[in-house]
PDB file of C-alpha atoms in Angstrom:
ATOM      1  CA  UNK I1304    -120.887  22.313 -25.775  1.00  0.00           C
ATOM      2  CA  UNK I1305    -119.993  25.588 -27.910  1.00  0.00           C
ATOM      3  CA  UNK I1306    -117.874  25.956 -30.008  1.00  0.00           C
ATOM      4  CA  UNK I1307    -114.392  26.439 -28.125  1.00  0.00           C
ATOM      5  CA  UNK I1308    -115.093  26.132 -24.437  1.00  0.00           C
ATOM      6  CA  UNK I1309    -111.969  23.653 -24.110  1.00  0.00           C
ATOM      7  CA  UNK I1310    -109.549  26.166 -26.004  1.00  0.00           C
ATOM      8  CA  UNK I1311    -107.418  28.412 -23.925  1.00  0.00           C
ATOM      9  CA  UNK I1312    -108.287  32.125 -24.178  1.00  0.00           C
ATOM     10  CA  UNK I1313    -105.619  34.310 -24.690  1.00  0.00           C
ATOM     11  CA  UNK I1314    -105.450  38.041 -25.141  1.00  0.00           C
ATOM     12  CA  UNK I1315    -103.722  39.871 -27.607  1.00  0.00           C
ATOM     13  CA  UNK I1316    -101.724  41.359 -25.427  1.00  0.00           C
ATOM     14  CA  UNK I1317    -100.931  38.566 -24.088  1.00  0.00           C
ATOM     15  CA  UNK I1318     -96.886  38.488 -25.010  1.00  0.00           C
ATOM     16  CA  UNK I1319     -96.668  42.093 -26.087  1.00  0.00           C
ATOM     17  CA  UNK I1320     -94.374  42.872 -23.147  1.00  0.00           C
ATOM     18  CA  UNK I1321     -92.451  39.334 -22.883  1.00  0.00           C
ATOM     19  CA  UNK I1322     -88.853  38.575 -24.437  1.00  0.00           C
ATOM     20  CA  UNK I1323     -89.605  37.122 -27.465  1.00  0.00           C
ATOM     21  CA  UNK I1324     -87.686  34.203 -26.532  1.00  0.00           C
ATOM     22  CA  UNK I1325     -88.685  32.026 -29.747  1.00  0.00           C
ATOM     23  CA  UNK I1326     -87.195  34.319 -32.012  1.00  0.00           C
ATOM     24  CA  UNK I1327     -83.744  34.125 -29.897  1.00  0.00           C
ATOM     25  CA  UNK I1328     -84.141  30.503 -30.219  1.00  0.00           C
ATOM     26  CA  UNK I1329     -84.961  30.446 -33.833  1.00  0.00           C
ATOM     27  CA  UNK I1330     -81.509  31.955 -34.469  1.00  0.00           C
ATOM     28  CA  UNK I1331     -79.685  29.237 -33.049  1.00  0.00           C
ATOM     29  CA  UNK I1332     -81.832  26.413 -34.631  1.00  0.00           C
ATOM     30  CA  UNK I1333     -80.031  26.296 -37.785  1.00  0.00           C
ATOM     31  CA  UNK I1334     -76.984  24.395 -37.662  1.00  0.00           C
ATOM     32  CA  UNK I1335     -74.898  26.649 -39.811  1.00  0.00           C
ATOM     33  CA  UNK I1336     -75.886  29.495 -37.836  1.00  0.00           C
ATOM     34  CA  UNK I1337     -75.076  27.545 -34.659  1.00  0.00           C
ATOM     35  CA  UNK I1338     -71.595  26.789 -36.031  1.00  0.00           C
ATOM     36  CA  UNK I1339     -70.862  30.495 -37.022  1.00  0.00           C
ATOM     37  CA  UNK I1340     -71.399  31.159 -32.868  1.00  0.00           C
ATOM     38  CA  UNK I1341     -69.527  28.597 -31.724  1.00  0.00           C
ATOM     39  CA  UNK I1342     -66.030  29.249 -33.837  1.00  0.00           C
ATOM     40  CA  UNK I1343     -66.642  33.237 -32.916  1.00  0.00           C
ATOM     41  CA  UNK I1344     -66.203  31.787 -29.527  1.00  0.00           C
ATOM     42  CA  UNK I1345     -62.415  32.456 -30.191  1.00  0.00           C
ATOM     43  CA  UNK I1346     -62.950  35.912 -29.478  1.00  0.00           C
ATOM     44  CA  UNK I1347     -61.535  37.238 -33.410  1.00  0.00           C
ATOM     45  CA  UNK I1348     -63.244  38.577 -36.201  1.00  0.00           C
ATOM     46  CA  UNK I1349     -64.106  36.566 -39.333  1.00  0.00           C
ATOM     47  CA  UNK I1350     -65.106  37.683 -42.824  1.00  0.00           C
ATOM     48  CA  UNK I1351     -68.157  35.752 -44.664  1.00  0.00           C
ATOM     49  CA  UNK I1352     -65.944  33.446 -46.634  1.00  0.00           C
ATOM     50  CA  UNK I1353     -63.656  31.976 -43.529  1.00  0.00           C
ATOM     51  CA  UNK I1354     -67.228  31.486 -41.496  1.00  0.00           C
ATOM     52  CA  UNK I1355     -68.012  29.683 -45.071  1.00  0.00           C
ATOM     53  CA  UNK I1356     -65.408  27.898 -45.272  1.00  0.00           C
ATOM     54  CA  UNK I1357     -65.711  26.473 -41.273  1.00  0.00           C
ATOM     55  CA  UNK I1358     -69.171  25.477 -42.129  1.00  0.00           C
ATOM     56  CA  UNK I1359     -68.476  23.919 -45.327  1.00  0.00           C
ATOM     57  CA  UNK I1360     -71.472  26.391 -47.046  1.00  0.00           C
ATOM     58  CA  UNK I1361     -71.603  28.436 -49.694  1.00  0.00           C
ATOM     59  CA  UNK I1362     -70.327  31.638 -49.230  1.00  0.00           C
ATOM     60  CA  UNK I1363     -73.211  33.023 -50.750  1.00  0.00           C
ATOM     61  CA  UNK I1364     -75.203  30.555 -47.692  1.00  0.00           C
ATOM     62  CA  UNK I1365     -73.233  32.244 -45.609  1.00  0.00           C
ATOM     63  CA  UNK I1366     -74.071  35.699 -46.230  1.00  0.00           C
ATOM     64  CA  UNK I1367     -77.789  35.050 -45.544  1.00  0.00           C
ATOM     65  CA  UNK I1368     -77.278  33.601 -42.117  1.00  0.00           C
ATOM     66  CA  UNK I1369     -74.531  36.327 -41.107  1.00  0.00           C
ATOM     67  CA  UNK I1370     -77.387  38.953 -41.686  1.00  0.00           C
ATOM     68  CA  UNK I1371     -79.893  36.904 -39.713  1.00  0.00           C
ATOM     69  CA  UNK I1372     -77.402  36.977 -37.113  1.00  0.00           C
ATOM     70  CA  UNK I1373     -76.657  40.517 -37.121  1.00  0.00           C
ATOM     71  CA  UNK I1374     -80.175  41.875 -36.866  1.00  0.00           C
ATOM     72  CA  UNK I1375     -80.929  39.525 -34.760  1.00  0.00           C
ATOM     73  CA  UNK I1376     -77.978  40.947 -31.962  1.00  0.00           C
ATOM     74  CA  UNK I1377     -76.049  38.423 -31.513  1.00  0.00           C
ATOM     75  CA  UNK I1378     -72.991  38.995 -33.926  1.00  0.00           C
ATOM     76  CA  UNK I1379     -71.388  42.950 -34.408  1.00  0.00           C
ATOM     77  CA  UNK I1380     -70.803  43.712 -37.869  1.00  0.00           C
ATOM     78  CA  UNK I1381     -67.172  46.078 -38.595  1.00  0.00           C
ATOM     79  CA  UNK I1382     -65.747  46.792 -41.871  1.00  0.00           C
ATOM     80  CA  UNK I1383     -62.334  47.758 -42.966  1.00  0.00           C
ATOM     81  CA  UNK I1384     -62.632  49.393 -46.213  1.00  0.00           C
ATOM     82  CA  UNK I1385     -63.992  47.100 -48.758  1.00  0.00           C
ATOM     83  CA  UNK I1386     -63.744  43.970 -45.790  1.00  0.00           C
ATOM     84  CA  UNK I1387     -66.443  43.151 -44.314  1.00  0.00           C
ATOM     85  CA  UNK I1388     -65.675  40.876 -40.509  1.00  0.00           C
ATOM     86  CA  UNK I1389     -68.268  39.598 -37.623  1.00  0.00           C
ATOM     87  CA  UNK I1390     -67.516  39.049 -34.659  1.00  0.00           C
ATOM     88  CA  UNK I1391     -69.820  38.209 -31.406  1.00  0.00           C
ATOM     89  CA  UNK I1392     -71.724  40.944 -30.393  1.00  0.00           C
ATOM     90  CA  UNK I1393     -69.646  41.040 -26.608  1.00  0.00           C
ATOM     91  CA  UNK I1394     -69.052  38.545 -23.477  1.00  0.00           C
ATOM     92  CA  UNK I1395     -72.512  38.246 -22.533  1.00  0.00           C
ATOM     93  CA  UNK I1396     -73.339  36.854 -25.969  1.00  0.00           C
ATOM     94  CA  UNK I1397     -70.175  34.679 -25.735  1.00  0.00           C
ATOM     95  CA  UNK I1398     -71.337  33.667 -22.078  1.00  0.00           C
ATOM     96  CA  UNK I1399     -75.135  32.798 -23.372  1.00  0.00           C
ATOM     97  CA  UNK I1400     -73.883  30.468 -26.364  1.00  0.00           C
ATOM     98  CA  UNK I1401     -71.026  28.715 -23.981  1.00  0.00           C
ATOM     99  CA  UNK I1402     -73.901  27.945 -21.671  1.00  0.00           C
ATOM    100  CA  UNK I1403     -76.555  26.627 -23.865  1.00  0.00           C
ATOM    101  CA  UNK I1404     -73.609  24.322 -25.490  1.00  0.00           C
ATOM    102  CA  UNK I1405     -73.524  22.425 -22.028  1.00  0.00           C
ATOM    103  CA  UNK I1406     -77.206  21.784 -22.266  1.00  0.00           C
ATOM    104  CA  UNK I1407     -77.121  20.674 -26.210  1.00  0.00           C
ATOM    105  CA  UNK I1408     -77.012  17.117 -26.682  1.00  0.00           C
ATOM    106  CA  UNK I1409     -73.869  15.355 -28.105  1.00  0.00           C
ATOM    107  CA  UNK I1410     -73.762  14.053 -31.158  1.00  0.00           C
ATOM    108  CA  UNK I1411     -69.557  13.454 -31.417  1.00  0.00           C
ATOM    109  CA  UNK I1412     -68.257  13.315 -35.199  1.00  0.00           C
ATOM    110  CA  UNK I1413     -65.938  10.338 -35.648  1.00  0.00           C
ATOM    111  CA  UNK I1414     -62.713  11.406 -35.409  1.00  0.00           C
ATOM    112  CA  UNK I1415     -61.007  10.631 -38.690  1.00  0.00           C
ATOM    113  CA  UNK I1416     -57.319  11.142 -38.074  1.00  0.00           C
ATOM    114  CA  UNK I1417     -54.820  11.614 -35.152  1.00  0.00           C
ATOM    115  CA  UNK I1418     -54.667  14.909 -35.838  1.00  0.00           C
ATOM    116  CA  UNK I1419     -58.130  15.220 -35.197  1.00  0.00           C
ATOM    117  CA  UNK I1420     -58.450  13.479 -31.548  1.00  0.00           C
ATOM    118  CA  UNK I1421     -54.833  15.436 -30.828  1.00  0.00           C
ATOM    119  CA  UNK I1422     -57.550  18.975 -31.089  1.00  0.00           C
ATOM    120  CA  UNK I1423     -59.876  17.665 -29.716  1.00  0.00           C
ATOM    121  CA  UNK I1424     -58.105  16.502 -26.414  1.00  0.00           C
ATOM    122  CA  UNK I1425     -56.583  20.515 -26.434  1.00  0.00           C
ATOM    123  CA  UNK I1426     -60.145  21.735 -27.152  1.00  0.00           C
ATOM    124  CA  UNK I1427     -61.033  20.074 -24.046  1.00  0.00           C
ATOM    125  CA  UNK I1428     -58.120  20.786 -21.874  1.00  0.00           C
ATOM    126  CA  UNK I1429     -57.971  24.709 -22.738  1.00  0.00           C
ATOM    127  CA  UNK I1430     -59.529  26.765 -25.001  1.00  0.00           C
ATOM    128  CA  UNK I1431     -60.862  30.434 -25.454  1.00  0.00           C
ATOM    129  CA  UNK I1432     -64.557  31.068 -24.719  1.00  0.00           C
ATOM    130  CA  UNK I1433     -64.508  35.016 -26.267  1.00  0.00           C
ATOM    131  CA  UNK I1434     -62.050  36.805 -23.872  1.00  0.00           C
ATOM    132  CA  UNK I1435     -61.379  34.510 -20.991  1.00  0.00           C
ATOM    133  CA  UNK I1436     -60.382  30.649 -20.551  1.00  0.00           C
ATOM    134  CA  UNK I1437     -62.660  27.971 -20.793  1.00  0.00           C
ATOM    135  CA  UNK I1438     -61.557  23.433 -20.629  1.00  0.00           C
ATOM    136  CA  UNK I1439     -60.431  21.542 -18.049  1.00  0.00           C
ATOM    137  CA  UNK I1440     -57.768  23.843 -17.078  1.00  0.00           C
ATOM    138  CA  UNK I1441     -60.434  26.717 -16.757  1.00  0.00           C
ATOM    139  CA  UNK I1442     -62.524  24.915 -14.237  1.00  0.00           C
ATOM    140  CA  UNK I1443     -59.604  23.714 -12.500  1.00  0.00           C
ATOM    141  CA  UNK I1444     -58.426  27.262 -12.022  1.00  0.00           C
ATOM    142  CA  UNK I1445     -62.004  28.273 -10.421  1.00  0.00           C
ATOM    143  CA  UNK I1446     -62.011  25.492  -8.167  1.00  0.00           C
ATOM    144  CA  UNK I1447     -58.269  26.029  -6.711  1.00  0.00           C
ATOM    145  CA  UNK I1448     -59.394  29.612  -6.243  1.00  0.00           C
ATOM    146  CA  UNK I1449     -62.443  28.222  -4.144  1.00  0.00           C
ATOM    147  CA  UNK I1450     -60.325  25.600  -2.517  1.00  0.00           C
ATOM    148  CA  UNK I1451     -58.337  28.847  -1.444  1.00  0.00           C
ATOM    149  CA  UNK I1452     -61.142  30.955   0.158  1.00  0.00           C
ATOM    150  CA  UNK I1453     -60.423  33.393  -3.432  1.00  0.00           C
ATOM    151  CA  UNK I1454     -64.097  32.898  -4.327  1.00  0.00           C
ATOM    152  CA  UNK I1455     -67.016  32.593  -2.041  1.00  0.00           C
ATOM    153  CA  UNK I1456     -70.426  31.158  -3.481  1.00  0.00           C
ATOM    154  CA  UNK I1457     -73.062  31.945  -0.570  1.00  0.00           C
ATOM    155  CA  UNK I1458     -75.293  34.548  -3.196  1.00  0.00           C
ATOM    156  CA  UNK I1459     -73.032  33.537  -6.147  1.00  0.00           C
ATOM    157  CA  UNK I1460     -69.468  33.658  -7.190  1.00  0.00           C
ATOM    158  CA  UNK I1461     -68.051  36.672  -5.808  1.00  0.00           C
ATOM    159  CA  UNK I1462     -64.075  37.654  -4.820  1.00  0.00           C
ATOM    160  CA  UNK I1463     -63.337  37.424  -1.275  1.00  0.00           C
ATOM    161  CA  UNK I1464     -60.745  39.703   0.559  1.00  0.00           C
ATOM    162  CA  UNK I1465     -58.492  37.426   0.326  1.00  0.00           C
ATOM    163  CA  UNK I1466     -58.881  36.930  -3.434  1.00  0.00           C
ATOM    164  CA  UNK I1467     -58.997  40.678  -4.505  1.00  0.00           C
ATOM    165  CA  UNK I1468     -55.911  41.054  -2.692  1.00  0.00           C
ATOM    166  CA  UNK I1469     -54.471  38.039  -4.471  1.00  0.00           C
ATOM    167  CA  UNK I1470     -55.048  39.301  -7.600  1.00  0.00           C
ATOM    168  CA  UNK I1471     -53.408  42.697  -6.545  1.00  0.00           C
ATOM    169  CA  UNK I1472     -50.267  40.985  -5.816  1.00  0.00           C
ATOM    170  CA  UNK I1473     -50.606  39.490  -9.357  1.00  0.00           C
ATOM    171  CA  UNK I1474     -50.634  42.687 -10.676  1.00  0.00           C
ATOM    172  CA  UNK I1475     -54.102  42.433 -11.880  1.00  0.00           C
ATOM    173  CA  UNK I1476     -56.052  45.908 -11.672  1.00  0.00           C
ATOM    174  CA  UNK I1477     -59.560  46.435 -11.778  1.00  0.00           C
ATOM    175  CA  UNK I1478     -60.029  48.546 -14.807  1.00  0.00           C
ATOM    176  CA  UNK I1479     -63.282  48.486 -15.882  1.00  0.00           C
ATOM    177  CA  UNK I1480     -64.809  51.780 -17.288  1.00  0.00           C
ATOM    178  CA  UNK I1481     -66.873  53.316 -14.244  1.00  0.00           C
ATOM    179  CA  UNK I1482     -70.224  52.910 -16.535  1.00  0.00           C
ATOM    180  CA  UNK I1483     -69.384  49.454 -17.516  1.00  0.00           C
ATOM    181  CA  UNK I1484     -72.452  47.048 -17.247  1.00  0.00           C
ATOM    182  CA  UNK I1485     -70.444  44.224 -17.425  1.00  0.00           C
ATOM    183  CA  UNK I1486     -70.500  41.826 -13.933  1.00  0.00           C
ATOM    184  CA  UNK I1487     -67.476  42.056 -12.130  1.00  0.00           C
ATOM    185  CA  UNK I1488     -67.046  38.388 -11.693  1.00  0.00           C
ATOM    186  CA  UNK I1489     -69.651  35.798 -12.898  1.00  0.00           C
ATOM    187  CA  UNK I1490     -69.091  32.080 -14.341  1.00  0.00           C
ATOM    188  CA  UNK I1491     -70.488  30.276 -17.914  1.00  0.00           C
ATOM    189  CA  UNK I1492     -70.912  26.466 -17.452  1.00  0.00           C
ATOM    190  CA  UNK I1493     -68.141  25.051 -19.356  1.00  0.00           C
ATOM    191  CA  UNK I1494     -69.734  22.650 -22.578  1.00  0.00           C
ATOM    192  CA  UNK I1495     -66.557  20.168 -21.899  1.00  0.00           C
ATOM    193  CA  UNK I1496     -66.777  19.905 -18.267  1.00  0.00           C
ATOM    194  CA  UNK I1497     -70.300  20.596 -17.337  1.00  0.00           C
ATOM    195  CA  UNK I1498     -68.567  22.365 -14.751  1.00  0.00           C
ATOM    196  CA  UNK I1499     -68.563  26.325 -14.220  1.00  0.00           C
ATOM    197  CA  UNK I1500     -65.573  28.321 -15.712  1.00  0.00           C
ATOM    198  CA  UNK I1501     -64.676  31.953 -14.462  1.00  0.00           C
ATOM    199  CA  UNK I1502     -66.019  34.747 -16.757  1.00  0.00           C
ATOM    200  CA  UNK I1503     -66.903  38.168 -16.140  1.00  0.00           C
ATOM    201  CA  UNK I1504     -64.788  41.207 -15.743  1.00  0.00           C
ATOM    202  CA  UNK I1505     -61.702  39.300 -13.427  1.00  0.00           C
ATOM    203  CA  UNK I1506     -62.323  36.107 -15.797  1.00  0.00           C
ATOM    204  CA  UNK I1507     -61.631  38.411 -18.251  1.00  0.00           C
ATOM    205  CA  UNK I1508     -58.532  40.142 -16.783  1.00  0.00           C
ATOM    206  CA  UNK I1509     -56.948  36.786 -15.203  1.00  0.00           C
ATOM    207  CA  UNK I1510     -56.850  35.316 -19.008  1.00  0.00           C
ATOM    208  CA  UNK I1511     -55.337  38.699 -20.346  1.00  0.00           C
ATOM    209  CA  UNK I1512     -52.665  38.843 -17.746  1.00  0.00           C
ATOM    210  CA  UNK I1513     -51.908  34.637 -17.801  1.00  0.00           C
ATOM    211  CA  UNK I1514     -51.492  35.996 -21.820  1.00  0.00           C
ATOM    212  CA  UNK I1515     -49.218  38.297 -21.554  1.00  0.00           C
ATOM    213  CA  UNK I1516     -46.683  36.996 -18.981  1.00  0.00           C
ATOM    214  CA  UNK I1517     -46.660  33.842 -21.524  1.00  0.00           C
ATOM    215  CA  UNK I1518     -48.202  31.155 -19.234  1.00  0.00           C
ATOM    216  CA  UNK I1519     -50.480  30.944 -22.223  1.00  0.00           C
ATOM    217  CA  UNK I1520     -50.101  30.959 -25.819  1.00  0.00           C
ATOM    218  CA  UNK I1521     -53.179  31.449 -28.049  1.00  0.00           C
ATOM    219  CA  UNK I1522     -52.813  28.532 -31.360  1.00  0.00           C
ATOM    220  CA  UNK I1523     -53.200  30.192 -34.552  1.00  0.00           C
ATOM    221  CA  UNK I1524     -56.617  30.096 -35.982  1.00  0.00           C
ATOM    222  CA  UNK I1525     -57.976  28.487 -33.794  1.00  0.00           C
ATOM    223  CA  UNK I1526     -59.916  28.421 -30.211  1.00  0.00           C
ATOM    224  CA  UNK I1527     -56.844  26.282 -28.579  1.00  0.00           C
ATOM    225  CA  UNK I1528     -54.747  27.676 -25.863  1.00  0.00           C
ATOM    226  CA  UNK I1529     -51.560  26.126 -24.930  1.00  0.00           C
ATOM    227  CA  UNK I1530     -49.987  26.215 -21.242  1.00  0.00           C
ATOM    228  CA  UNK I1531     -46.355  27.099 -21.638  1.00  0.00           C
ATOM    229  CA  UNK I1532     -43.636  25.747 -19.027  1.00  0.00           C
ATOM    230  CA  UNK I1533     -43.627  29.422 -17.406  1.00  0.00           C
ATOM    231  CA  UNK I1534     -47.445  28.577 -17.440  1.00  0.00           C
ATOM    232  CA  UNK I1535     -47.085  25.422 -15.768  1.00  0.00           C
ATOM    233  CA  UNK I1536     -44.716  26.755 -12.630  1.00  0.00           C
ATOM    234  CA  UNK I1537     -46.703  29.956 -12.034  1.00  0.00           C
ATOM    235  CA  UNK I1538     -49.932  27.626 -11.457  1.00  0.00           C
ATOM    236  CA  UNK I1539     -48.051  25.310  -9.431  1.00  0.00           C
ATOM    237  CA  UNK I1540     -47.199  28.473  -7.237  1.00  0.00           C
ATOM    238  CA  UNK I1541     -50.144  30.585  -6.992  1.00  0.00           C
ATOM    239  CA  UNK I1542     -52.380  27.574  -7.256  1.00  0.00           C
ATOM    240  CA  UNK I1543     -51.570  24.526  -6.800  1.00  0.00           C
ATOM    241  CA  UNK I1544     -52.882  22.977  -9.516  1.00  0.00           C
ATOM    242  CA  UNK I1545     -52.531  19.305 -10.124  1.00  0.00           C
ATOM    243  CA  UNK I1546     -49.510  18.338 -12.022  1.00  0.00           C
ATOM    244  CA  UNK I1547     -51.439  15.500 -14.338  1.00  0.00           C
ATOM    245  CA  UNK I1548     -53.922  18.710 -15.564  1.00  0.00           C
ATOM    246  CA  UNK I1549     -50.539  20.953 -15.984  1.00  0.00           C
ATOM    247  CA  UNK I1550     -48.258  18.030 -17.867  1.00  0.00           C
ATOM    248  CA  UNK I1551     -50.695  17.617 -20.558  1.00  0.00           C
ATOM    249  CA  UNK I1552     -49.593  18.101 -23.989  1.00  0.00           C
TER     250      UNK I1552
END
């Protein structure tokens, strides 16, 4: 037998044109890096040192992953004079890391306090995922617009008739930029639920317009979203959404 007969031949030019998928992969294999995505899920811009401080890392630590991060496209540098924030480089970033959290495996901290299990339950329940709304509540929103005929599935989740004209009567506009090349509708699988979540371009608007007629209020500083009691009759009317999902607090 020669030399190498059993080993696979492979050409140089093998990959040249593939997505190098490994080094996507190797940017979210370090757990601080990891972390920094996940809290940008909130949709806000952080400087170095709050990232830092989230991680519990130097912020000099930090610094060398944020710059990893950044050339690597999946966080948007800006800076305000001498202040420099990140921020996730746009939804379908958000949407990618929201999605691969369903598929990581759990490993849940001990929670140490009441405080601690009291955000974790609201983590669950409702919670940003960049610019649209994500937790139980999220999922039960997509599913009472199914239940309605709002959302057909047959090639995907797509608005019926019935739902674009629902969302009209909302006073929700489609007002995407003509060369946006963001889906109009599309879903993330929620990490909590394992269930999908609406995302997309009407994800997108339904959050901003539950925002700011105050049937949501975003917690400071953090991902958390609260359902106010204006919140909690507008889904009971356009909805129908369970009242044992709507009376949590």
């Amino acid at each position: 037998m020669t030399h190498g007969e059993n080993e696979p031949v492979t050409s140089p030019d093998t990959y040249a044109d593939s997505p190098d998928l490994a080094a996507l992969a190797g940017l979210l294999a370090d757990r601080t890096r990891a972390a920094f995505c996940l809290a940008l899920l909130d949709g806000r811009a952080w400087t170095a040192t709050e990232l830092a401080r989230h991680a519990g890392v130097a912020p000099s630590t930090a610094t060398g992953h944020l710059h990893q991060l950044v050339a690597g496209g999946l966080l948007a540098e800006e800076r305000q004079g001498r202040h420099r924030y990140v921020r996730l480089a746009g939804p379908d970033t958000a949407e990618m890391i929201e999605g691969l959290a369903a598929y990581a495996p759990r490993h849940p901290a001990p929670v140490r306090s009441p405080a601690d299990a009291n955000r974790r339950r609201a983590l669950a329940h409702a919670r940003t995922c960049y610019d649209h709304l994500a937790g139980a509540l999220g999922v039960a929103i997509t599913e009472a617009m199914t239940e309605r005929s709002l959302l057909a599935w047959e090639y995907g989740p797509a608005l019926t008739a019935a739902g674009a004209e629902w969302l009209h009567d909302l006073g929700i506009a489609d007002d995407r930029p003509a060369a946006s090349r963001r889906p109009h509708l599309r879903t993330c699988l929620d990490w909590t639920e394992r269930r999908p979540h609406l995302a997309g371009a009407v994800g997108a608007a339904l959050f901003r317009h539950a925002l700011d007629e105050s049937w949501l209020v975003r917690r400071e500083a953090s991902r958390v979203i609260t359902l106010t009691d204006q919140g909690r009759v507008a889904m009971r009317r356009h909805l129908a959404l369970p009242d044992e999902l709507l009376d949590y607090s």
